[in-house]
GROMACS .gro file of C-alpha atoms in nm:
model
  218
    1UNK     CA    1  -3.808  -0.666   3.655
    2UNK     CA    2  -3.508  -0.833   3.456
    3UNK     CA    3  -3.335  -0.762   3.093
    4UNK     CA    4  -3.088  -0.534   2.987
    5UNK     CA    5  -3.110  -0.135   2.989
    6UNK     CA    6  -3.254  -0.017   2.688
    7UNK     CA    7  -3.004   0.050   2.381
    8UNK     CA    8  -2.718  -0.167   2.615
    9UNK     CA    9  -2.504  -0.396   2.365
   10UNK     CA   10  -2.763  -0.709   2.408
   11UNK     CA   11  -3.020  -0.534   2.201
   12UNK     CA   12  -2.783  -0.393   1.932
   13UNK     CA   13  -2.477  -0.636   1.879
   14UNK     CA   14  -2.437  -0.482   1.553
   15UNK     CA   15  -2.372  -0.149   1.678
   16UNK     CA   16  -1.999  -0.259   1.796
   17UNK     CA   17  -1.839  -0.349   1.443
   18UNK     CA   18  -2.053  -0.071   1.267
   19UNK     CA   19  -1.899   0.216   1.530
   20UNK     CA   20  -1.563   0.032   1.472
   21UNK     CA   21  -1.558   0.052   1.122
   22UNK     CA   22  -1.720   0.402   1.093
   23UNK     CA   23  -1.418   0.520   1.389
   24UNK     CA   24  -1.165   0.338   1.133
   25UNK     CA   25  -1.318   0.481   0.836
   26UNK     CA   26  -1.278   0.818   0.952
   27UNK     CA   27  -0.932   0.807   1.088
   28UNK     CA   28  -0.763   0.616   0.797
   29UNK     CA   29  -0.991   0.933   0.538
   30UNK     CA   30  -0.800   1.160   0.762
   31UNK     CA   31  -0.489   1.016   0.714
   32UNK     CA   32  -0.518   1.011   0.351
   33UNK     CA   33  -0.592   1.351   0.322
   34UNK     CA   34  -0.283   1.453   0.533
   35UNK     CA   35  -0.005   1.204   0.369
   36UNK     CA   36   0.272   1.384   0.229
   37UNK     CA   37   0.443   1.359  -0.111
   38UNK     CA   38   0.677   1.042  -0.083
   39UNK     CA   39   0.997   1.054  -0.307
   40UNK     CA   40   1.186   0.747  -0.436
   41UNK     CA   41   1.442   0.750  -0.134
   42UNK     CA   42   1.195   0.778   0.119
   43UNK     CA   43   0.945   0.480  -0.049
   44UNK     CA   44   1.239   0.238  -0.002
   45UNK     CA   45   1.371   0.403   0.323
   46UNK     CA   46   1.038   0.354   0.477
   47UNK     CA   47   0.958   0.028   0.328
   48UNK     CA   48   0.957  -0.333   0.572
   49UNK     CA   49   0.866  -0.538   0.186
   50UNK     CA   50   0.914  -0.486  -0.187
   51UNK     CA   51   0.750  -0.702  -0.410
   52UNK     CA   52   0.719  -0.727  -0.746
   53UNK     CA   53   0.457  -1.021  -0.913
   54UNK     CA   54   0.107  -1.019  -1.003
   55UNK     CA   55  -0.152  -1.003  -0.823
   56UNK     CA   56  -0.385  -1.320  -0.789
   57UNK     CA   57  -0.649  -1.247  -0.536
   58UNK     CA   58  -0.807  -0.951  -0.402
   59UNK     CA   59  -1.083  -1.066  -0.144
   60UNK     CA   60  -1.253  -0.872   0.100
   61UNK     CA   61  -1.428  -0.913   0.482
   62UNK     CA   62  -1.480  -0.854   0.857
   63UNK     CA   63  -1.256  -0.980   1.111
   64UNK     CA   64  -1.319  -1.142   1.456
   65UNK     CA   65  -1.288  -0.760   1.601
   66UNK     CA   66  -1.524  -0.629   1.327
   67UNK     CA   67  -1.242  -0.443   1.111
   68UNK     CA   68  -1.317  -0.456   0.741
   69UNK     CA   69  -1.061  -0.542   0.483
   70UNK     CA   70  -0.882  -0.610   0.155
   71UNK     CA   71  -0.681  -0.910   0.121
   72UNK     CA   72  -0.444  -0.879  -0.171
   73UNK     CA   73  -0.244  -1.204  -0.315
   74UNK     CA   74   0.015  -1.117  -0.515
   75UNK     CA   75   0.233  -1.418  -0.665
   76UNK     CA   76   0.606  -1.285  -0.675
   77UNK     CA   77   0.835  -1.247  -0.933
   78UNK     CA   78   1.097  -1.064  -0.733
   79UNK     CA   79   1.147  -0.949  -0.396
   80UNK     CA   80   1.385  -0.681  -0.332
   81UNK     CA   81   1.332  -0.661   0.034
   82UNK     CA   82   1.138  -0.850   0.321
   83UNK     CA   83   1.119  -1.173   0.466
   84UNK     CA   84   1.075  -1.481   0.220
   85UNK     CA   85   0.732  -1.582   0.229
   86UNK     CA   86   0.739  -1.815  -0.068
   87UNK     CA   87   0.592  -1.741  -0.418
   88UNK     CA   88   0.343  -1.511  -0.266
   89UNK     CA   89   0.254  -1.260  -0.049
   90UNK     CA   90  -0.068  -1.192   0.132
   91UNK     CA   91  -0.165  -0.847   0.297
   92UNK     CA   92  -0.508  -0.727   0.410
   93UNK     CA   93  -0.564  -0.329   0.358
   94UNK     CA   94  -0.833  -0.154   0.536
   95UNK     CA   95  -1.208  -0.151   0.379
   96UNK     CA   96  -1.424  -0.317   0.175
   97UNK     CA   97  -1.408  -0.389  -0.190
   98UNK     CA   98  -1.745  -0.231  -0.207
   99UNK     CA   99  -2.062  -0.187   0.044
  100UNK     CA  100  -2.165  -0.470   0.208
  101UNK     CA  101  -2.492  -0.561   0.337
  102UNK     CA  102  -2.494  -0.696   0.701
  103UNK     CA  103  -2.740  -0.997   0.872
  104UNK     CA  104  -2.915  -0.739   1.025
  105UNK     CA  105  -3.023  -0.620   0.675
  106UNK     CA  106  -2.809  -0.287   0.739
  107UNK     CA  107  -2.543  -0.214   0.520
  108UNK     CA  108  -2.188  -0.161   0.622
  109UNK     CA  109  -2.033   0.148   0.348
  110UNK     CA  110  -1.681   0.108   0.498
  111UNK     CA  111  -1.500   0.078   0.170
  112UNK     CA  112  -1.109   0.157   0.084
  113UNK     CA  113  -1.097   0.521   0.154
  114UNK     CA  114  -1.035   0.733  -0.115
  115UNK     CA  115  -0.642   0.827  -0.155
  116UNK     CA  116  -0.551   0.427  -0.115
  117UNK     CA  117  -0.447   0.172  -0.349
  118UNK     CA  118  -0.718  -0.026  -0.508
  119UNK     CA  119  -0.628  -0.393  -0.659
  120UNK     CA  120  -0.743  -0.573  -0.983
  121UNK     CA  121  -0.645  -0.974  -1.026
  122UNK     CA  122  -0.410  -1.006  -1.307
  123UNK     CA  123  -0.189  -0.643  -1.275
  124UNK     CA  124   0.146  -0.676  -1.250
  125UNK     CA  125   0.279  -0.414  -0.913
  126UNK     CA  126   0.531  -0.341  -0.780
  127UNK     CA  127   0.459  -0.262  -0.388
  128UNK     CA  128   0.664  -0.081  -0.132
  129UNK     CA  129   0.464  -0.174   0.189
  130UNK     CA  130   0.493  -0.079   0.545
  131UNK     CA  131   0.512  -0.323   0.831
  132UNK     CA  132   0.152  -0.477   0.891
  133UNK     CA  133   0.011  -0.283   1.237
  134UNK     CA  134   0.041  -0.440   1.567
  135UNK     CA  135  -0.288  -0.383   1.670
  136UNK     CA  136  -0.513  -0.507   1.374
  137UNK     CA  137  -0.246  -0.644   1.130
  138UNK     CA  138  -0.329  -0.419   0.815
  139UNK     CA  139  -0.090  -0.339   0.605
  140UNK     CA  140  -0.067  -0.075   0.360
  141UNK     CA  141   0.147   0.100   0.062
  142UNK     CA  142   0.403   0.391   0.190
  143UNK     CA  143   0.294   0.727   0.091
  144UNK     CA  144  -0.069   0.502   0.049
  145UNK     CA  145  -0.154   0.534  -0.340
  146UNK     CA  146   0.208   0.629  -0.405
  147UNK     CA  147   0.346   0.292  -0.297
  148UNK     CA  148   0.166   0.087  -0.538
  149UNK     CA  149   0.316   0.074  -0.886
  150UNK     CA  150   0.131  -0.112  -1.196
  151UNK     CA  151   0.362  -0.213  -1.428
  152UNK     CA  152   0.200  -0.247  -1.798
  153UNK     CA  153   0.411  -0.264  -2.169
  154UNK     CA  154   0.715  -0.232  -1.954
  155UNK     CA  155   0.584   0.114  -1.790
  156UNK     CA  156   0.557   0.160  -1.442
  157UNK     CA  157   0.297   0.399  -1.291
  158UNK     CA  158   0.205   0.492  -0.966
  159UNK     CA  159  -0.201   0.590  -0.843
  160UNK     CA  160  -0.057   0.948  -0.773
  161UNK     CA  161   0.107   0.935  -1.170
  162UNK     CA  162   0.452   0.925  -1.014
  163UNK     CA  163   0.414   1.321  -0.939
  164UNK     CA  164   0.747   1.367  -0.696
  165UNK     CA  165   0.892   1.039  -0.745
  166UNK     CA  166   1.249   1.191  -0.802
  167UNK     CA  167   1.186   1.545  -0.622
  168UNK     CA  168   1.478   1.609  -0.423
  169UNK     CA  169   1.631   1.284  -0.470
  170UNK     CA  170   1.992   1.273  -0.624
  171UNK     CA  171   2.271   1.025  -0.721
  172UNK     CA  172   2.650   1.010  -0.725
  173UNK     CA  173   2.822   1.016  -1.058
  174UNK     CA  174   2.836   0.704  -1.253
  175UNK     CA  175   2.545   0.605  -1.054
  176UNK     CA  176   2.324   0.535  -1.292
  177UNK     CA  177   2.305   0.466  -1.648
  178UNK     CA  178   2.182   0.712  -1.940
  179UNK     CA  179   1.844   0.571  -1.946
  180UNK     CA  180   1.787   0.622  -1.574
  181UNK     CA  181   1.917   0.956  -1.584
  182UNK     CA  182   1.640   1.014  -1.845
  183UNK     CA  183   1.385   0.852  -1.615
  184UNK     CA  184   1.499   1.038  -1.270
  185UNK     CA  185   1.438   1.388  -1.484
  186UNK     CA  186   1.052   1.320  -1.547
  187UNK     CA  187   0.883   1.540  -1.291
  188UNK     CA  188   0.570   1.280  -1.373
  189UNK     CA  189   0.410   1.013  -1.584
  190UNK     CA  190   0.463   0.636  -1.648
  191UNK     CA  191   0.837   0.560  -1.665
  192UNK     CA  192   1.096   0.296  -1.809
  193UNK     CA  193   0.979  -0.013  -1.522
  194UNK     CA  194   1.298  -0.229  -1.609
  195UNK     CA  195   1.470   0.078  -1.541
  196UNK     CA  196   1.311   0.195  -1.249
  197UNK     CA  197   1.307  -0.178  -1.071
  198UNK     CA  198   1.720  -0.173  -1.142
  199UNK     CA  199   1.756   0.135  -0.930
  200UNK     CA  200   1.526   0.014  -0.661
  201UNK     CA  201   1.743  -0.304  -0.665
  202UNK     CA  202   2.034  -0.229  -0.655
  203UNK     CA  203   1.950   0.098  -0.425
  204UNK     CA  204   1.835  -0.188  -0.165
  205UNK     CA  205   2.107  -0.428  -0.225
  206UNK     CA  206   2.382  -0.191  -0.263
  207UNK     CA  207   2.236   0.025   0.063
  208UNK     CA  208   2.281   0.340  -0.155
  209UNK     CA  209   2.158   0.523   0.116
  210UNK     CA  210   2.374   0.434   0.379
  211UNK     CA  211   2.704   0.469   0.081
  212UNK     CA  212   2.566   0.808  -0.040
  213UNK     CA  213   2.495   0.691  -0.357
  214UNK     CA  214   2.135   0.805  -0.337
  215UNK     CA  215   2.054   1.135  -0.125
  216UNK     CA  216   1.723   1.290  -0.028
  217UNK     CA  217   1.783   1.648   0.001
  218UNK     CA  218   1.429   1.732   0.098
   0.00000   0.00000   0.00000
């Protein structure tokens, strides 16, 4: 007698991207829950893109392989470091916007975990992103929802409300001006964005890391 053993991947080809996803799911929660505190010096330190823009597209989906994602536009208004990909940039983030129901009538619940950066069209961010992976491509904010910056009235605030942006972080003399001394001594909460995209600027530009300008004594 022919056909395939019972339960074999014939009579479920769902089953593959739904244990994917759920695998995924579980690994990238655990992640979140384990990321440490990120200060200013290590965002830009550990960062392969900064962007600045607004973003103009937030789509989500399944890939070829059955990963689910977030694709995030963002149309630039300044980009402090990366390659030049004209006047956007387009990353996909792990998960779904929200649930989404399969063609087998099942639903797939394999939405951003909680602890990442969500994405609204029309917010203006500033980003500090990691390289995309080799093996799937996704690409998300260093330190996850501490990476991801909206930028509203000319305040900049992070998903984690900035909470150890400047912690152990310091600066030579005559490093910055009085304003972003003012802004460096908030231990939290939505701060000056013209002044806080002038030190990540000229941080990157001026490699205050490498000059000792900028120090992370953590």
């Amino acid at each position: 007698m022919s056909g395939s053993p019972r339960g074999s991947r014939q009579r479920v080809p769902w089953l593959w991207p739904v244990l994917l996803a759920a695998t995924l799911l579980l690994s990238f929660a655990a992640q979140a829950a384990s990321v440490k505190s990120r200060n200013l010096s290590q965002l830009i330190d550990e960062s392969d893109s900064i962007v600045i823009g607004v973003v103009d597209k937030v789509e989500d989906g399944i890939d070829d392989r059955g990963v689910p994602y977030t694709e995030v536009t963002v149309k630039i208004a300044e980009r402090l470091r990366g390659k030049d990909t004209g006047a956007s940039y387009t990353f996909r983030q792990f998960g779904l916007i929200e649930p989404r129901k399969m063609d087998n009538g099942r639903t797939l619940m394999a939405v951003t975990p909680d602890g990442w950066p969500t994405y609204a069209k029309g917010e203006q961010v500033m980003l500090f992103l990691h390289k995309p992976a080799k093996l799937t491509g996704l690409q998300t904010t260093v330190g996850l929802n501490q990476g991801k910056f909206r930028i509203s009235n000319n305040r900049a605030r992070s998903a984690a409300d900035n909470r150890g942006l400047f912690e152990g972080v310091t600066f030579a003399p005559g490093v910055l001006t009085k304003n972003q001394k003012t802004m460096v001594s908030a231990r939290a909460g939505a701060v000056d964005a013209n002044a806080l995209i002038d030190v990540v600027r000229r941080a990157v530009k001026e490699n205050w890391a490498a000059t000792g300008r900028m120090k992370n004594e953590r």
